[in-house]
Coordinates of C-alpha atoms in Angstrom, one line a residue:
M24 CA 11.3 160.0 124.1
T25 CA 13.8 161.0 121.5
T26 CA 12.3 163.2 118.8
F27 CA 13.9 163.6 115.4
R28 CA 13.6 166.6 113.2
H29 CA 16.3 166.6 110.5
A30 CA 17.3 163.4 108.7
G31 CA 20.4 163.0 106.5
V32 CA 20.5 160.4 103.8
I33 CA 23.8 159.2 102.5
G34 CA 23.5 158.1 98.9
A35 CA 21.0 159.5 96.3
G36 CA 20.4 156.4 94.2
A37 CA 16.9 155.2 93.7
W38 CA 16.5 153.8 97.2
G39 CA 18.2 156.7 99.0
T40 CA 16.0 159.1 97.1
A41 CA 12.9 157.1 98.0
L42 CA 13.8 157.1 101.7
A43 CA 14.3 160.8 101.5
Q44 CA 10.7 161.0 100.2
V45 CA 9.6 158.8 103.1
G46 CA 11.3 161.1 105.7
A47 CA 9.9 164.2 104.2
R48 CA 6.4 162.8 104.1
A49 CA 6.8 161.8 107.8
G50 CA 7.4 165.5 108.7
L51 CA 11.2 165.5 108.8
R52 CA 13.5 168.0 107.1
V53 CA 15.7 165.9 104.9
T54 CA 19.2 166.5 103.5
L55 CA 20.1 164.1 100.7
Q56 CA 23.8 163.6 99.9
A57 CA 24.7 162.7 96.4
R58 CA 28.1 161.9 94.9
E59 CA 26.9 163.0 91.5
T60 CA 26.9 166.7 90.8
E61 CA 24.2 166.3 88.2
V62 CA 21.8 164.7 90.8
V63 CA 22.3 167.7 93.2
E64 CA 21.7 170.1 90.3
S65 CA 18.6 168.1 89.1
I66 CA 17.0 168.1 92.5
A67 CA 17.6 171.8 93.0
A68 CA 16.4 172.8 89.6
K69 CA 13.6 170.3 88.8
R70 CA 12.7 168.7 92.2
E71 CA 13.5 165.4 90.5
N72 CA 16.4 162.9 90.6
T73 CA 16.4 162.5 86.8
L74 CA 19.4 160.1 86.9
F75 CA 18.2 157.4 89.3
L76 CA 14.5 158.1 90.0
P77 CA 13.0 159.9 87.0
G78 CA 9.4 160.9 86.9
V79 CA 9.0 161.3 90.7
V80 CA 8.5 164.8 92.0
L81 CA 10.4 165.2 95.2
E82 CA 9.0 166.7 98.4
P83 CA 9.9 170.4 99.1
E84 CA 11.5 169.4 102.4
I85 CA 14.3 167.6 100.6
A86 CA 17.5 169.5 99.9
A87 CA 20.4 167.9 98.0
V88 CA 24.1 168.4 98.8
A89 CA 27.3 166.9 97.4
D90 CA 29.4 167.1 100.6
L91 CA 28.9 165.0 103.7
A92 CA 29.6 168.0 105.8
G93 CA 26.1 169.1 104.8
L94 CA 24.7 166.4 107.2
A95 CA 26.5 167.8 110.2
S96 CA 23.3 169.3 111.7
C97 CA 21.2 166.1 111.2
D98 CA 19.9 164.3 114.2
L99 CA 19.2 161.0 112.3
I100 CA 21.3 159.4 109.5
L101 CA 20.1 156.9 106.9
A102 CA 23.1 155.3 105.3
V103 CA 22.1 154.0 101.8
A104 CA 25.5 153.8 100.2
P105 CA 26.0 150.3 98.5
A106 CA 27.4 147.7 100.8
Q107 CA 30.9 147.5 99.3
H108 CA 31.2 151.3 99.6
L109 CA 29.6 151.7 103.0
R110 CA 32.9 151.6 105.0
S111 CA 34.4 154.5 103.0
A112 CA 31.2 156.5 103.2
L113 CA 30.9 156.2 106.9
K114 CA 34.6 157.0 107.5
A115 CA 34.0 160.2 105.5
L116 CA 30.9 161.0 107.5
A117 CA 32.7 160.4 110.9
P118 CA 34.2 164.0 111.2
H119 CA 30.7 165.5 110.7
L120 CA 28.6 163.1 112.9
R121 CA 27.7 164.5 116.3
P122 CA 27.9 162.1 119.3
G123 CA 24.8 160.1 119.9
V124 CA 23.2 160.6 116.4
P125 CA 21.8 157.3 115.3
V126 CA 22.8 155.7 112.0
V127 CA 20.3 153.5 110.2
L128 CA 21.9 151.0 107.9
C129 CA 19.9 150.6 104.7
A130 CA 22.5 148.8 102.5
K131 CA 22.2 145.0 102.1
G132 CA 25.2 142.8 101.7
V133 CA 28.4 141.2 103.1
E134 CA 31.6 143.2 102.7
Q135 CA 34.1 141.5 100.4
G136 CA 37.4 140.6 102.0
T137 CA 36.4 141.0 105.6
L138 CA 33.2 139.0 105.2
K139 CA 31.5 141.4 107.7
L140 CA 27.9 142.5 108.0
M141 CA 27.0 146.1 107.7
T142 CA 26.6 146.6 111.5
E143 CA 30.2 145.3 111.9
V144 CA 31.5 147.6 109.3
A145 CA 29.6 150.6 110.8
A146 CA 30.9 149.8 114.4
E147 CA 34.4 150.0 113.1
A148 CA 33.9 153.1 111.0
L149 CA 31.8 155.0 113.5
P150 CA 32.8 153.7 117.0
G151 CA 30.1 154.4 119.6
A152 CA 27.4 155.5 117.1
P153 CA 23.9 154.1 117.9
L154 CA 23.0 151.7 115.0
A155 CA 19.8 150.3 113.5
V156 CA 19.0 148.3 110.4
L157 CA 16.2 149.0 107.9
S158 CA 15.3 146.0 105.7
G159 CA 12.3 144.5 104.0
P160 CA 10.3 144.0 100.8
S161 CA 10.5 147.4 99.1
F162 CA 11.0 148.6 95.5
A163 CA 12.3 152.2 95.4
G164 CA 9.9 153.3 92.7
E165 CA 6.9 152.1 94.6
V166 CA 8.0 153.6 97.9
A167 CA 8.7 156.9 96.2
R168 CA 5.2 156.9 94.6
N169 CA 3.7 156.4 98.0
L170 CA 2.5 152.9 97.5
P171 CA 1.9 150.8 100.7
T172 CA 5.1 149.2 102.1
A173 CA 6.0 147.4 105.3
V174 CA 9.6 146.9 106.5
T175 CA 11.6 145.8 109.5
L176 CA 13.4 148.4 111.7
A177 CA 15.8 146.4 113.8
C178 CA 17.6 148.0 116.8
E179 CA 19.1 146.5 120.0
D180 CA 17.9 149.6 121.9
E181 CA 14.1 149.1 121.9
A182 CA 13.3 152.7 122.8
L183 CA 15.6 154.0 120.1
G184 CA 14.2 151.6 117.5
R185 CA 10.7 152.7 118.4
A186 CA 11.6 156.4 118.2
I187 CA 13.2 155.9 114.7
A188 CA 10.2 153.9 113.5
E189 CA 7.8 156.6 114.6
A190 CA 9.9 159.3 113.0
I191 CA 9.9 157.7 109.5
A192 CA 6.5 156.0 109.6
T193 CA 3.8 157.3 107.3
P194 CA 0.3 156.0 106.4
T195 CA 1.9 154.1 103.5
F196 CA 5.3 153.2 105.0
R197 CA 5.0 151.0 108.0
P198 CA 8.2 149.9 110.0
Y199 CA 7.8 146.9 112.2
I200 CA 10.2 147.0 115.2
A201 CA 12.6 144.2 116.0
A202 CA 15.7 143.7 118.2
D203 CA 17.6 141.2 116.0
M204 CA 19.8 143.3 113.8
I205 CA 21.8 140.3 112.6
G206 CA 18.7 138.6 111.3
A207 CA 17.6 141.7 109.5
E208 CA 21.1 142.0 107.9
A209 CA 21.5 138.4 106.9
G210 CA 18.1 138.2 105.2
G211 CA 18.8 141.3 103.2
A212 CA 22.3 140.1 102.1
V213 CA 21.4 136.6 101.1
K214 CA 18.2 137.4 99.3
N215 CA 20.0 139.4 96.6
V216 CA 22.1 136.4 95.7
L217 CA 19.1 134.1 95.6
A218 CA 17.3 136.7 93.4
I219 CA 20.0 136.2 90.8
A220 CA 19.4 132.5 90.9
C221 CA 15.6 133.0 90.4
G222 CA 16.3 135.3 87.5
I223 CA 18.4 132.6 85.9
V224 CA 15.6 130.1 86.4
E225 CA 13.2 132.5 84.7
G226 CA 15.7 133.3 81.9
K227 CA 16.1 129.6 81.2
G228 CA 12.4 129.1 81.1
L229 CA 12.5 126.4 83.7
G230 CA 8.9 127.0 84.9
R231 CA 7.0 128.2 88.0
S232 CA 7.5 124.9 89.9
A233 CA 11.3 125.3 89.7
H234 CA 11.0 129.0 90.7
A235 CA 8.9 128.1 93.8
A236 CA 11.3 125.3 94.7
L237 CA 14.3 127.6 94.4
I238 CA 12.7 130.3 96.7
T239 CA 11.8 127.7 99.3
R240 CA 15.2 126.0 99.3
G241 CA 16.9 129.3 99.1
F242 CA 15.1 130.4 102.2
A243 CA 16.4 127.4 103.9
E244 CA 19.9 128.5 103.0
L245 CA 19.3 132.0 104.2
T246 CA 17.9 130.7 107.5
R247 CA 20.9 128.4 108.1
L248 CA 23.4 131.2 107.5
A249 CA 21.5 133.7 109.7
M250 CA 21.2 131.3 112.6
A251 CA 24.9 130.4 112.3
L252 CA 25.6 134.2 112.6
G253 CA 23.5 134.3 115.8
A254 CA 20.1 135.5 114.3
K255 CA 16.7 134.2 115.4
A256 CA 14.7 132.1 112.9
E257 CA 11.6 134.1 113.6
T258 CA 13.3 137.3 112.4
V259 CA 14.2 135.9 108.9
A260 CA 10.7 134.4 108.7
G261 CA 9.4 138.0 108.7
L262 CA 9.6 141.0 106.4
C263 CA 13.3 141.3 106.4
G264 CA 13.9 137.7 105.3
L265 CA 11.1 135.8 103.7
G266 CA 9.2 138.9 102.7
D267 CA 12.2 140.5 101.0
L268 CA 13.1 137.2 99.4
V269 CA 9.7 136.8 97.9
L270 CA 9.6 140.3 96.4
T271 CA 13.1 140.3 95.1
C272 CA 12.8 136.9 93.5
S273 CA 9.4 137.5 91.9
S274 CA 9.8 140.6 89.7
P275 CA 12.2 141.9 87.0
Q276 CA 11.9 145.3 88.8
S277 CA 14.5 143.7 91.1
R278 CA 18.0 144.7 89.9
N279 CA 19.4 141.4 91.1
M280 CA 16.7 139.3 89.4
S281 CA 17.2 141.3 86.2
V282 CA 20.9 140.3 86.2
G283 CA 19.9 136.7 86.6
L284 CA 17.4 136.9 83.8
A285 CA 20.1 138.2 81.5
L286 CA 22.5 135.4 82.5
G287 CA 19.7 132.8 82.0
S288 CA 19.0 134.1 78.6
G289 CA 22.6 133.6 77.5
M290 CA 24.3 136.9 78.2
T291 CA 27.7 137.2 79.9
L292 CA 27.9 139.0 83.2
A293 CA 29.5 142.0 81.5
E294 CA 26.6 142.2 79.1
A295 CA 24.1 141.8 81.9
L296 CA 25.6 144.7 83.8
A297 CA 26.2 147.0 80.8
G298 CA 24.4 150.3 81.0
K299 CA 23.0 149.8 84.5
L300 CA 23.3 152.8 86.8
S301 CA 22.0 151.2 89.9
V302 CA 24.0 148.6 91.8
A303 CA 22.9 144.9 91.9
E304 CA 24.2 144.1 95.4
G305 CA 24.0 140.4 94.9
V306 CA 26.8 140.4 92.3
A307 CA 29.3 141.7 94.9
S308 CA 27.8 139.8 97.8
A309 CA 27.7 136.4 96.2
P310 CA 31.4 135.6 96.6
A311 CA 31.4 137.1 100.1
V312 CA 28.3 135.0 101.1
R313 CA 30.0 131.9 99.7
D314 CA 33.2 132.5 101.7
L315 CA 31.3 133.4 104.8
A316 CA 29.2 130.1 104.5
A317 CA 32.5 128.2 104.1
R318 CA 34.0 129.9 107.2
L319 CA 30.9 129.0 109.3
G320 CA 30.5 125.5 107.8
V321 CA 27.0 126.3 106.5
E322 CA 25.7 124.4 103.4
M323 CA 24.5 126.9 100.8
P324 CA 24.5 125.1 97.4
I325 CA 22.3 127.6 95.5
C326 CA 24.4 130.6 96.7
Q327 CA 27.6 128.7 95.9
A328 CA 26.3 128.0 92.4
V329 CA 25.5 131.6 91.8
A330 CA 28.9 132.7 93.0
A331 CA 30.5 130.2 90.7
I332 CA 28.5 131.4 87.7
L333 CA 29.4 135.1 88.4
A334 CA 33.1 134.2 88.8
G335 CA 33.2 132.4 85.5
E336 CA 33.9 129.1 87.3
A337 CA 30.8 127.3 86.0
Q338 CA 28.5 127.7 83.1
V339 CA 24.8 128.2 83.8
D340 CA 23.7 124.8 82.5
A341 CA 26.4 123.0 84.4
A342 CA 25.5 124.8 87.6
I343 CA 21.9 123.9 87.2
A344 CA 22.7 120.3 86.5
G345 CA 25.0 120.2 89.6
L346 CA 22.1 121.3 91.8
L347 CA 19.6 118.9 90.3
S348 CA 22.0 115.9 90.7
R349 CA 22.7 116.5 94.4
P350 CA 22.0 113.5 96.7
L351 CA 18.4 113.3 98.0
K352 CA 18.1 114.4 101.6
S353 CA 15.6 115.3 104.3
E354 CA 13.9 118.6 103.8
A355 CA 14.5 119.7 107.4

């Protein structure tokens, strides 16, 4: 069985830093690549990512570098660059990636323009590299503080998926193994858009009943798109779909829900995003999800409404009224 010893993490935002913590606690040597010089310096001097994950003391096995060349000796890569920047990050990694080194995709989204999932982006940027997908209900701060978390680790090669899962598992970080990478990706991409919708519902004070209805009908949209892409319904009914949706739609800790809260309270999108260091993936994914649904002929009215609000094509109240005035239909 494959044994991993040295993990490289691309992207030192909150989630990348949290996953570096996971790897170090699991017994791996970890090299964390950061674009920001101040992050590299902060980790070296203070053992803390003061910019993106303040207050968390990082494990001694974590070293920070600015250049992707610093990951050349790694035998496992976790790619945590935001979805819209993943292609450029992987292309930059390509000259330094040794043949056969697996790349675990940890970004959630649909690439704008191409409308491709992250595995498709990675297959083009890193031809021949073994791929896996990590997705599931997980807040970076909680993972970094060693609170219990369960996620999906999806890989078409079952033996490789099991080896990666065992390499990063800890008593408080539990990866469940799956083969359906498309399902894991689709769940992660769509739930961010739906979290913005749930934030709007909360910001408008529409109540818990509306919130529950939106999560449920949003999950129906997520499932329809995933299955149109070739995923299995049981995959998105698990941690990487329903589990991630429930978490992201239920707490203002969610960057995407916090954007929706701001929009629902009357802020513009520019005001909602002002001063935020971390990326709310749903903002960029919403138009791509809408376009992908149109291409596949999948009905996704909630995601379409969110995309229209973000694009300035519809006001919040008008979008809500449009959803509530849709013709009655079977729930199935």
